[in-house]
PDB file of C-alpha atoms in Angstrom:
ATOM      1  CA  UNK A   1       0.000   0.000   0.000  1.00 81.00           C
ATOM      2  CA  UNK A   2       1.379   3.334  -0.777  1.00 84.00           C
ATOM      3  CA  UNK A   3      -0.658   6.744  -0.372  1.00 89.00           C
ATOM      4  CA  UNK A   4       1.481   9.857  -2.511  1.00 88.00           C
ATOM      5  CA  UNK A   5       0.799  13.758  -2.463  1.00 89.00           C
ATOM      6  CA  UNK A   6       2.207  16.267  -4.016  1.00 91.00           C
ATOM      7  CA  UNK A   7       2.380  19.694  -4.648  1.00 92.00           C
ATOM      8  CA  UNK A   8       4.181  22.074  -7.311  1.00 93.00           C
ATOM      9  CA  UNK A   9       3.502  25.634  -7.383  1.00 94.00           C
ATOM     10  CA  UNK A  10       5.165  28.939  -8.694  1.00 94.00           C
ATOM     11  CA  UNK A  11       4.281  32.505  -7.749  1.00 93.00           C
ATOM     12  CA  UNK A  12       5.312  35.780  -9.184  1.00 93.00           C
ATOM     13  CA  UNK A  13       5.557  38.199  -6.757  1.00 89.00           C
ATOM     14  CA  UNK A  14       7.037  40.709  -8.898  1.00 88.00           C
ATOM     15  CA  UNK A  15       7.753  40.999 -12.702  1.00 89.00           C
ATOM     16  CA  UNK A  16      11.092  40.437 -11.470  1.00 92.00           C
ATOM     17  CA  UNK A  17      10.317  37.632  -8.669  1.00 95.00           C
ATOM     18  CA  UNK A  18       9.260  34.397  -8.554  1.00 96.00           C
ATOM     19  CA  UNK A  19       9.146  32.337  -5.847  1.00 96.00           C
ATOM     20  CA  UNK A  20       8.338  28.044  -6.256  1.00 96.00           C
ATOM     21  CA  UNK A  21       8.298  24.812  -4.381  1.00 96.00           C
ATOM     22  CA  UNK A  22       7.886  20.989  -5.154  1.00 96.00           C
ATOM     23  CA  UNK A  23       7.186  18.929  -2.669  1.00 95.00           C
ATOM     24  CA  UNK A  24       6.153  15.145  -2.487  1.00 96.00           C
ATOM     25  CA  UNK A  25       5.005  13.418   0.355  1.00 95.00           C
ATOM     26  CA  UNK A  26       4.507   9.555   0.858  1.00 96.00           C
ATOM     27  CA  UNK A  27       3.586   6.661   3.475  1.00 94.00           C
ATOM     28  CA  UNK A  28       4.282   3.202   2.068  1.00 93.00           C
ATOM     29  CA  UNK A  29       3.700  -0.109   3.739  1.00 90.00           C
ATOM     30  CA  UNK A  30       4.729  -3.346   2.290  1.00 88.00           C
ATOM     31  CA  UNK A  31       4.393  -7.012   3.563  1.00 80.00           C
ATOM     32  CA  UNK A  32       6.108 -10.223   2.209  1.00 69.00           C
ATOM     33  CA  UNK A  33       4.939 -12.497  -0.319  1.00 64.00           C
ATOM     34  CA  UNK A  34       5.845 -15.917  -1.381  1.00 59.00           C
ATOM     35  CA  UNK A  35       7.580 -15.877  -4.768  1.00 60.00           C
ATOM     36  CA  UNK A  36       5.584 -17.247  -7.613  1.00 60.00           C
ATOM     37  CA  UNK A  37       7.514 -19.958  -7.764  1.00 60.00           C
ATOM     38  CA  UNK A  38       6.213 -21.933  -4.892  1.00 61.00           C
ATOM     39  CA  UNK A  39       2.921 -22.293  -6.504  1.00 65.00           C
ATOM     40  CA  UNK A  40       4.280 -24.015  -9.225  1.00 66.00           C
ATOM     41  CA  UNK A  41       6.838 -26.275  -7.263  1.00 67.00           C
ATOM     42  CA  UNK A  42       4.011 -27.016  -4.964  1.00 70.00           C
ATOM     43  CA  UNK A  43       2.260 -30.544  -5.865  1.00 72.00           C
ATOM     44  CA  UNK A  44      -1.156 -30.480  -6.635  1.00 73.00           C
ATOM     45  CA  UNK A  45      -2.398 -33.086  -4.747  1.00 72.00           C
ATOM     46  CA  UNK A  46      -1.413 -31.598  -1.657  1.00 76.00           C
ATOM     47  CA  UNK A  47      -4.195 -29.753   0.015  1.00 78.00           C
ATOM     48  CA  UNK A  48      -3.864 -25.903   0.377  1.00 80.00           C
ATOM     49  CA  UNK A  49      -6.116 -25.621   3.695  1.00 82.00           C
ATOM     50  CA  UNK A  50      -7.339 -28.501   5.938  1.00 78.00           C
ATOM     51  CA  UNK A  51     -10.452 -29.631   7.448  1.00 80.00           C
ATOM     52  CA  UNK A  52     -10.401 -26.142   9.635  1.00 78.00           C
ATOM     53  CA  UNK A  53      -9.585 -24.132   7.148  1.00 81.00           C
ATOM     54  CA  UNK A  54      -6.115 -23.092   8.189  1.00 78.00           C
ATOM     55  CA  UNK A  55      -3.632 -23.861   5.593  1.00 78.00           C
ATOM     56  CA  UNK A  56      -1.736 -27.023   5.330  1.00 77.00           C
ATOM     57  CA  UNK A  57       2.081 -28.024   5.237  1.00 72.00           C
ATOM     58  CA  UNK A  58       4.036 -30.238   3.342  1.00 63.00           C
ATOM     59  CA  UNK A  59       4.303 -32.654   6.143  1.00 61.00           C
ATOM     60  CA  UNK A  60       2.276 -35.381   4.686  1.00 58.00           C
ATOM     61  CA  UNK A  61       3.057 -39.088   5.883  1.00 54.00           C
ATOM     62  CA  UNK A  62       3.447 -40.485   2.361  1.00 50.00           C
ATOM     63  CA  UNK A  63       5.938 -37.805   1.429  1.00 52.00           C
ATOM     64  CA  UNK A  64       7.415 -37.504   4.232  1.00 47.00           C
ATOM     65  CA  UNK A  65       8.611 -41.097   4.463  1.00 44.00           C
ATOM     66  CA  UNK A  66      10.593 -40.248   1.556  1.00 49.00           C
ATOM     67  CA  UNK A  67      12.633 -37.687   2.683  1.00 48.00           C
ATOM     68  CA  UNK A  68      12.045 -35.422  -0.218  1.00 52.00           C
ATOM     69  CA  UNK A  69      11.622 -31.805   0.246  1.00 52.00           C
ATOM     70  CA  UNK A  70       8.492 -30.211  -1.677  1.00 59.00           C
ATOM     71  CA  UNK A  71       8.917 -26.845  -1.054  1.00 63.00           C
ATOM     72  CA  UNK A  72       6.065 -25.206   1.088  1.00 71.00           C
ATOM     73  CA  UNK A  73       2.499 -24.375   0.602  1.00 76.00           C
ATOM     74  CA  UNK A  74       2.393 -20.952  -1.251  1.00 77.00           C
ATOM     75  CA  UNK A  75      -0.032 -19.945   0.784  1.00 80.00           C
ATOM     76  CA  UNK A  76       0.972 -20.887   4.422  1.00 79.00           C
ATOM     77  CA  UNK A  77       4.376 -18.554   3.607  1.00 78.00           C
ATOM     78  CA  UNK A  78       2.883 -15.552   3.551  1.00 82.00           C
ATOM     79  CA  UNK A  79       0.070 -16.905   6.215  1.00 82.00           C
ATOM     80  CA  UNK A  80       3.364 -17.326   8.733  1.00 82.00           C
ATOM     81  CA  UNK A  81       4.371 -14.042   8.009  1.00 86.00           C
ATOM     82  CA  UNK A  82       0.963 -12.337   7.909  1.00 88.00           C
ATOM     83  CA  UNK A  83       2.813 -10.399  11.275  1.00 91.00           C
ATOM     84  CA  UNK A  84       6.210  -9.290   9.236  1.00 92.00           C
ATOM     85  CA  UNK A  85       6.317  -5.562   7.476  1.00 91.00           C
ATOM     86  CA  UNK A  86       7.595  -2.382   6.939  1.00 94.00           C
ATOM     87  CA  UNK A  87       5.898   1.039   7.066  1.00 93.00           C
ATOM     88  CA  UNK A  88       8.183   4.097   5.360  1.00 95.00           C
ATOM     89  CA  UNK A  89       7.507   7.646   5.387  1.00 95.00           C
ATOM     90  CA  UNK A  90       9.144  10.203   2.665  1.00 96.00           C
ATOM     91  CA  UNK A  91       9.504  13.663   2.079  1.00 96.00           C
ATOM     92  CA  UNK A  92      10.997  15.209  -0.746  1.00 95.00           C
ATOM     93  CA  UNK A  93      11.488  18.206  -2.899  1.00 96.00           C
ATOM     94  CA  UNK A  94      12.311  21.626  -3.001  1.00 96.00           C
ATOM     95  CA  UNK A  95      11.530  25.295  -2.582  1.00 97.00           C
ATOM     96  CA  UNK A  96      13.038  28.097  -4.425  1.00 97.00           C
ATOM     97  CA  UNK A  97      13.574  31.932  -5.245  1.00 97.00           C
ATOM     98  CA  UNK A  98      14.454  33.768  -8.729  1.00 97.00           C
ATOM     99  CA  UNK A  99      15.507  37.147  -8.905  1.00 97.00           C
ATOM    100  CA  UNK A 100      15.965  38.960 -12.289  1.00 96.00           C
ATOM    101  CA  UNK A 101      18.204  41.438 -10.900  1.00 95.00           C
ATOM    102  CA  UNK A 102      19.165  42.886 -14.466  1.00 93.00           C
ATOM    103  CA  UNK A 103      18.063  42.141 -17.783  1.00 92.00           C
ATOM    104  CA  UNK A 104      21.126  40.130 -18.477  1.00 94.00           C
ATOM    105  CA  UNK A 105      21.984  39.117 -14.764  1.00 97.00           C
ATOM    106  CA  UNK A 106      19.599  36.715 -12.628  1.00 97.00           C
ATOM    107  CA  UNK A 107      19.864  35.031  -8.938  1.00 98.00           C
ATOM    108  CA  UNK A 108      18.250  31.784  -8.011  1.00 97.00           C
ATOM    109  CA  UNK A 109      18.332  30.024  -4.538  1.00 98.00           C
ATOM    110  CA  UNK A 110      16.627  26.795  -3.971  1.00 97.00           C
ATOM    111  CA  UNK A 111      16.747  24.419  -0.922  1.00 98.00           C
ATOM    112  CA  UNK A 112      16.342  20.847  -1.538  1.00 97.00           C
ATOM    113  CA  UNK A 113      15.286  17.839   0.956  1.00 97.00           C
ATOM    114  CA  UNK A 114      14.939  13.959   1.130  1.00 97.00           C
ATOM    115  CA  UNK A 115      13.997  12.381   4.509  1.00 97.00           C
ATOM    116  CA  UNK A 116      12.822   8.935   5.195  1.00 94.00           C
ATOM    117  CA  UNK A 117      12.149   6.977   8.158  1.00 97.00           C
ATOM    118  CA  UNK A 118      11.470   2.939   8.430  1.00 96.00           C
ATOM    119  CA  UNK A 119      10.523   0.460  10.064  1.00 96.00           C
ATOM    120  CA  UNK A 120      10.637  -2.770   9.839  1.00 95.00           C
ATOM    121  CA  UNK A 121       9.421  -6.199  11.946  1.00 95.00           C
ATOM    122  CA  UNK A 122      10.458  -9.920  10.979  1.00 94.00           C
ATOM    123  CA  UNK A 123       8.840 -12.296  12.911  1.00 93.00           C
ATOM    124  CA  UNK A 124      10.518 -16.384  13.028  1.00 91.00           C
ATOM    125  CA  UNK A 125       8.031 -18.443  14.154  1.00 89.00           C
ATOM    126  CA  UNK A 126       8.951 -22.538  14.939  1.00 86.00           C
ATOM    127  CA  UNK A 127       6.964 -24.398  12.304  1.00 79.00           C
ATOM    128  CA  UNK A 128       5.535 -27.774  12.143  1.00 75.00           C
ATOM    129  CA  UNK A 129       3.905 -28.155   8.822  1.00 69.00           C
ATOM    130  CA  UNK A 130       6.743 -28.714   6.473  1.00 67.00           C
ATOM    131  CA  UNK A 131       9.270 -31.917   5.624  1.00 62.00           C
ATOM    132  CA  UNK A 132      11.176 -29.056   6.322  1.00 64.00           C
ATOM    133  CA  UNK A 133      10.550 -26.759   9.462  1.00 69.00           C
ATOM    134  CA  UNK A 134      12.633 -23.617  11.648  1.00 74.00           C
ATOM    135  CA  UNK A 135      13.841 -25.070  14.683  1.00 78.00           C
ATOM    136  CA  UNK A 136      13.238 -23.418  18.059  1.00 87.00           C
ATOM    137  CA  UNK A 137      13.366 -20.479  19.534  1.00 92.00           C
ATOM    138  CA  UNK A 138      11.262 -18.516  17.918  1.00 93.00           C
ATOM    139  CA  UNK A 139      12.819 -14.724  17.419  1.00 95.00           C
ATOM    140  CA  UNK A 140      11.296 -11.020  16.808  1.00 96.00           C
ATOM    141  CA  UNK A 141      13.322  -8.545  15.580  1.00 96.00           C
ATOM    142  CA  UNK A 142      12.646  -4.992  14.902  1.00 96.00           C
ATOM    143  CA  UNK A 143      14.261  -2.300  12.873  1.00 97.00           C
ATOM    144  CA  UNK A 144      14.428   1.099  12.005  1.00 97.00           C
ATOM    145  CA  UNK A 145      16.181   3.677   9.437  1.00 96.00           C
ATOM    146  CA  UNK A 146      16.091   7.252   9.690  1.00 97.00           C
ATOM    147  CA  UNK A 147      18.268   9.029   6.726  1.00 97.00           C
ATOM    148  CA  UNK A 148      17.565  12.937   5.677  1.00 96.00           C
ATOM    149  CA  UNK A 149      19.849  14.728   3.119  1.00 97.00           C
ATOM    150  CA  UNK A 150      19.464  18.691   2.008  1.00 98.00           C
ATOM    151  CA  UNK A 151      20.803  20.936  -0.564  1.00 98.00           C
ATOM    152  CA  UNK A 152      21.443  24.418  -0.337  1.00 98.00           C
ATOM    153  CA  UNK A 153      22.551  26.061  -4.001  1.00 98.00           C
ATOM    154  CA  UNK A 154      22.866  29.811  -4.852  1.00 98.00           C
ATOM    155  CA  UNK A 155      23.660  30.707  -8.197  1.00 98.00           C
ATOM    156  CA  UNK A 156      24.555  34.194 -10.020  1.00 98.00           C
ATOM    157  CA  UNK A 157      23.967  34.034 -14.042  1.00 97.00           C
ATOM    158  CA  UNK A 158      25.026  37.048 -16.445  1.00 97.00           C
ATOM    159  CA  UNK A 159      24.407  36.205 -19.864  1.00 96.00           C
ATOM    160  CA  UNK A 160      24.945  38.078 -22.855  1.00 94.00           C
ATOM    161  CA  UNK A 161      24.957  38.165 -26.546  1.00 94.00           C
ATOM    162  CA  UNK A 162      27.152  40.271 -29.351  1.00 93.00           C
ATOM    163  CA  UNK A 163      26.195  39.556 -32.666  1.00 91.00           C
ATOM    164  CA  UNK A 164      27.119  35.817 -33.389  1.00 93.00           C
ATOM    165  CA  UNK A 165      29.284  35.725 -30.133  1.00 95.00           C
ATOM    166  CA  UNK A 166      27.237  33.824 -26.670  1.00 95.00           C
ATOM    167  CA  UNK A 167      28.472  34.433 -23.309  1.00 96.00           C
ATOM    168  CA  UNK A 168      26.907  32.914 -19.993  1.00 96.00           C
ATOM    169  CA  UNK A 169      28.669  33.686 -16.389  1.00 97.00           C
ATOM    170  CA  UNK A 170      27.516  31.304 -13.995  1.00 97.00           C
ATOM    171  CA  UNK A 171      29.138  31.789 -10.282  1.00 97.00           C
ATOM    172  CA  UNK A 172      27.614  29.183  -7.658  1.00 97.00           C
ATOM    173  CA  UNK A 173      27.869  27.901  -3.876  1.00 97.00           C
ATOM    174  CA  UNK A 174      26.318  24.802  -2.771  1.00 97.00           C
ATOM    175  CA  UNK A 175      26.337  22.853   0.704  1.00 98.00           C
ATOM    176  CA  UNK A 176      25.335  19.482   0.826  1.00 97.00           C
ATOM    177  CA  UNK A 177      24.481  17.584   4.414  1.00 97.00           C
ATOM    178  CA  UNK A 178      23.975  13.880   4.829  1.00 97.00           C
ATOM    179  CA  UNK A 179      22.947  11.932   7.122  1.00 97.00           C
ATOM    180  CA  UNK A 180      21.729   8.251   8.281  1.00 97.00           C
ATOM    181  CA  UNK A 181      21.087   6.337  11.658  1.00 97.00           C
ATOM    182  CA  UNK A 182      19.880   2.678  11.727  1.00 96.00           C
ATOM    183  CA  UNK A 183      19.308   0.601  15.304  1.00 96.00           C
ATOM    184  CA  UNK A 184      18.300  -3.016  15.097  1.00 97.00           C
ATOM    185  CA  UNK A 185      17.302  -5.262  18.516  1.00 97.00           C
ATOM    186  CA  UNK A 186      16.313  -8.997  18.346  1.00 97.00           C
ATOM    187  CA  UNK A 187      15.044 -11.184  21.110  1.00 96.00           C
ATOM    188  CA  UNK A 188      13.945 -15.121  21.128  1.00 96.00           C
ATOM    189  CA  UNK A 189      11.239 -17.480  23.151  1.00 95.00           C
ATOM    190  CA  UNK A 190       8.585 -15.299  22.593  1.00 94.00           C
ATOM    191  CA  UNK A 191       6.247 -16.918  25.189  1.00 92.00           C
ATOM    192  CA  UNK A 192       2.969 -15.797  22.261  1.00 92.00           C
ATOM    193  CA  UNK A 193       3.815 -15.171  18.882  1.00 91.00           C
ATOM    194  CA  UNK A 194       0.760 -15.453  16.911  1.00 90.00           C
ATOM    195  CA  UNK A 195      -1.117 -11.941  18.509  1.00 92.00           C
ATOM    196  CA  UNK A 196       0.566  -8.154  17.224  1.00 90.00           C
ATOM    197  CA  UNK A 197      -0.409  -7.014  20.516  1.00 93.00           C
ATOM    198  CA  UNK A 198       2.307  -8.967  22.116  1.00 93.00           C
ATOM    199  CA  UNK A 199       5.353  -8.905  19.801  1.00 94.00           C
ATOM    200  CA  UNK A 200       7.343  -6.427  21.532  1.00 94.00           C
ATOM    201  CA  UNK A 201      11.404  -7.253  22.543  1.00 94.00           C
ATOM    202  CA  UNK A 202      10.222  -7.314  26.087  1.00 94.00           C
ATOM    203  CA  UNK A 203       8.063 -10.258  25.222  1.00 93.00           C
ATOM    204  CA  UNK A 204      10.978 -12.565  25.175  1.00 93.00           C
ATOM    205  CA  UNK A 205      12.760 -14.678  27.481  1.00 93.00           C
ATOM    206  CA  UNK A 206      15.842 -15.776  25.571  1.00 94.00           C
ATOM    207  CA  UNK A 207      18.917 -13.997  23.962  1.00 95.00           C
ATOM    208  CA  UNK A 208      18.780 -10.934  22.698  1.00 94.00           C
ATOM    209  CA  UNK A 209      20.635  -8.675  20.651  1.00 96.00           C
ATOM    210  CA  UNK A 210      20.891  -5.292  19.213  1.00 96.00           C
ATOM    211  CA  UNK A 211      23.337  -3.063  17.062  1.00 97.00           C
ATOM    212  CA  UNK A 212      23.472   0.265  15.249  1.00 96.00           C
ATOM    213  CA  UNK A 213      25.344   2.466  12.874  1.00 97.00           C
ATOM    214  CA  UNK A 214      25.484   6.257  11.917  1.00 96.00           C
ATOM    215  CA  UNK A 215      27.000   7.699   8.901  1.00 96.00           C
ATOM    216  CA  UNK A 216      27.206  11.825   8.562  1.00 96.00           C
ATOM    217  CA  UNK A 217      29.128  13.472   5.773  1.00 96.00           C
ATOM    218  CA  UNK A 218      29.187  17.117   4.331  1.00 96.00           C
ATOM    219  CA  UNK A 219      30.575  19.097   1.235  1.00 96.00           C
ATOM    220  CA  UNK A 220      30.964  22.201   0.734  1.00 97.00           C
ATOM    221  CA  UNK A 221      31.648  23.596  -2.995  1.00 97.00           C
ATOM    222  CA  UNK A 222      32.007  27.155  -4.685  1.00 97.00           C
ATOM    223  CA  UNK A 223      32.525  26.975  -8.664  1.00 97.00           C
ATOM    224  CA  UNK A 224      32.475  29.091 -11.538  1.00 97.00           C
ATOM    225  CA  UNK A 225      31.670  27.835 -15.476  1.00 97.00           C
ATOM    226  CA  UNK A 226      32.121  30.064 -18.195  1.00 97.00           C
ATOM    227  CA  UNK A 227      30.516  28.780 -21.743  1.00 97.00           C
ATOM    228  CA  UNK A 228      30.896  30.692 -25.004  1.00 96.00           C
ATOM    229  CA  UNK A 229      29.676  29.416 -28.456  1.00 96.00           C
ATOM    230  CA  UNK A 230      29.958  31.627 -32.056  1.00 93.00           C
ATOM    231  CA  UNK A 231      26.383  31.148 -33.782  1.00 91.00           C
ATOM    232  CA  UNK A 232      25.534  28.412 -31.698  1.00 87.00           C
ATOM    233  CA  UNK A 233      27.764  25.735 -33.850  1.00 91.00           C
ATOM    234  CA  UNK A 234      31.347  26.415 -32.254  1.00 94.00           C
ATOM    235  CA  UNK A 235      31.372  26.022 -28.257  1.00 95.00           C
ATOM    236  CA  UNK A 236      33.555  26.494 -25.518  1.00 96.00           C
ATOM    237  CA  UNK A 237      33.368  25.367 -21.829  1.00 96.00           C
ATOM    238  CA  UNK A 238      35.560  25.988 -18.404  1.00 97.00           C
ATOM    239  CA  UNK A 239      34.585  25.480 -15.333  1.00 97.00           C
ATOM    240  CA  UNK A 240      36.719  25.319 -12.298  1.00 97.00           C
ATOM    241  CA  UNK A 241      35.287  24.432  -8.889  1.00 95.00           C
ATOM    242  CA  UNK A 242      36.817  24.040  -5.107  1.00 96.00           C
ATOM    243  CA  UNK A 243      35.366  21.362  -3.267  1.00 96.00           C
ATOM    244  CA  UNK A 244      35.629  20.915   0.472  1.00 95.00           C
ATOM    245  CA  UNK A 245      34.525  17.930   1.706  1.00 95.00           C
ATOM    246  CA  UNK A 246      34.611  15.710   5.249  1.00 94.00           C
ATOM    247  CA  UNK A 247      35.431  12.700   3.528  1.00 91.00           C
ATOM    248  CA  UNK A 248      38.552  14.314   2.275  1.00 92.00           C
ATOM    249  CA  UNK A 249      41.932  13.838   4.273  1.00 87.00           C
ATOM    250  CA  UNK A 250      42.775  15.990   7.428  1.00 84.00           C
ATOM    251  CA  UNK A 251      45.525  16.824   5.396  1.00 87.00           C
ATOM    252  CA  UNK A 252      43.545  17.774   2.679  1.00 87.00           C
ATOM    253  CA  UNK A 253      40.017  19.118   3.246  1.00 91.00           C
ATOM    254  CA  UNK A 254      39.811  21.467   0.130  1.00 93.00           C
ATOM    255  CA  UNK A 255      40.665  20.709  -3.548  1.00 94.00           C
ATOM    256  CA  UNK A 256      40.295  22.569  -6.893  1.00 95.00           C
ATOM    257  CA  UNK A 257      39.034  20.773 -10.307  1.00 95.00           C
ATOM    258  CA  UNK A 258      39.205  22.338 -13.125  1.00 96.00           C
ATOM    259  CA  UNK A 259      37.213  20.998 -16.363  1.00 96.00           C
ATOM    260  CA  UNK A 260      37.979  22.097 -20.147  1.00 95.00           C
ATOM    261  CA  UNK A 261      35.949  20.986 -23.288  1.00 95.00           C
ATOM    262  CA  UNK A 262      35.931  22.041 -26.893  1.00 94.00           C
ATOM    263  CA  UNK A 263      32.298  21.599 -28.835  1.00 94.00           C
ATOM    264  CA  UNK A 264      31.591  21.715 -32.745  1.00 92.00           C
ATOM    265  CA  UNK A 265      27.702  21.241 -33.605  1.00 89.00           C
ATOM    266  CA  UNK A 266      27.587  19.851 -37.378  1.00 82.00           C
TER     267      UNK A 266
END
């Protein structure tokens, strides 16, 4: 299940300024499914629910003399993980400002951001039902994500035009922050496992674990491009941009790249 809105709208305050944003917002849940392929493996002479109408295993007597593994009932997979999901939330997009300051010189400033958070629950339940079954304990783990990201650009554009000859200015900043947590706990003998109410960590008796990470990183650039074409068929570009960045070295936080390219439109 996924529910999506969005919005995109632009405003001219002035003849000379516009302001704009772009925003999406989303809540997805999902929930696992047994592949395809496990209808097909299946055999069809095994029943797909018994006499109460829960559905059936692949423990059968006959086959299970035999030793041979049929795969499980395509519909008892999902059944056993009817408890197992993940929910997500999402916001992204943008807002941003244009000024036409002259006719040939124009400012624009946007900020830019992506955020999600998930979480996620897997449920292991001992089963009984297949030639092949999970062994005890049973287990409950939970999860979660959390990861936002934003962009902050300025630009200053002069462009201008002499006859057959093109010029465009561009002089820019941008900062770019990102960042990212994730936590993850698991606990077995879960004394009920088969009601949402009670599949919490604290529910379990047995071992338990849990772990985490975080991951944060930055950059910082200023850059300036300069483009010229003659009658729009010969074209020239340089840009040159200093980067400063936190996965750089100590040693070397800042660098300069410079970029050169020669165009001929036929």
């Amino acid at each position: 299940m996924c529910i999506r809105d969005s919005a995109n709208t632009t405003y001219n305050i002035l003849n000379f300024i516009k302001l704009g944003e772009n925003f999406q917002v989303s809540y997805t849940q999902a929930r696992d499914a047994e592949h395809p392929s496990g209808a097909w493996n299946y055999p069809s002479y095994c029943p797909v629910y018994d006499i109460a109408g829960m559905p059936t295993g692949s423990a059968i007597p006959t086959i299970s003399a035999t030793g041979r593994n049929i795969g499980n009932n395509p519909v008892t997979t999902p059944w056993r993980n009817r408890f197992d999901g993940s929910y997500t939330y999402s916001i992204f997009g943008n807002a941003f400002t244009e000024i036409q300051i002259l006719k040939d010189l124009a400012f624009r400033s946007s900020f830019g951001i992506d955020y999600y958070s998930t979480t996620a629950k897997d449920l292991t339940q001992i089963t009984y039902e297949n030639t092949e079954n999970s062994t005890p304990p049973n287990s409950l783990s939970w999860s979660s994500v959390n990861s936002n990201s934003w962009t902050f650009t300025n630009t200053l554009t002069y462009t201008k035009s002499i006859g057959s000859h093109n010029f465009k200015v561009l002089m820019a900043s941008e900062a770019i922050n990102n960042f990212a947590q994730n936590l993850h706990g698991e606990r077995t003998d879960l004394l009920i496992d088969d009601n949402d109410n009670y599949l919490v960590l604290d529910a379990g008796t047995g071992t338990q674990s849990s772990g985490g990470s975080i991951s944060h990183s930055g950059l910082f650039s200023i850059f300036g491009r300069l483009d010229y074409n003659y009658s729009e068929k010969y074209i020239v570009n340089f840009t040159l941009r200093r980067d400063g960045s936190s996965k750089f070295g100590d040693n070397y936080r800042f660098g300069y790249f410079p970029a050169f390219a020669l165009g001929w439109r036929i």
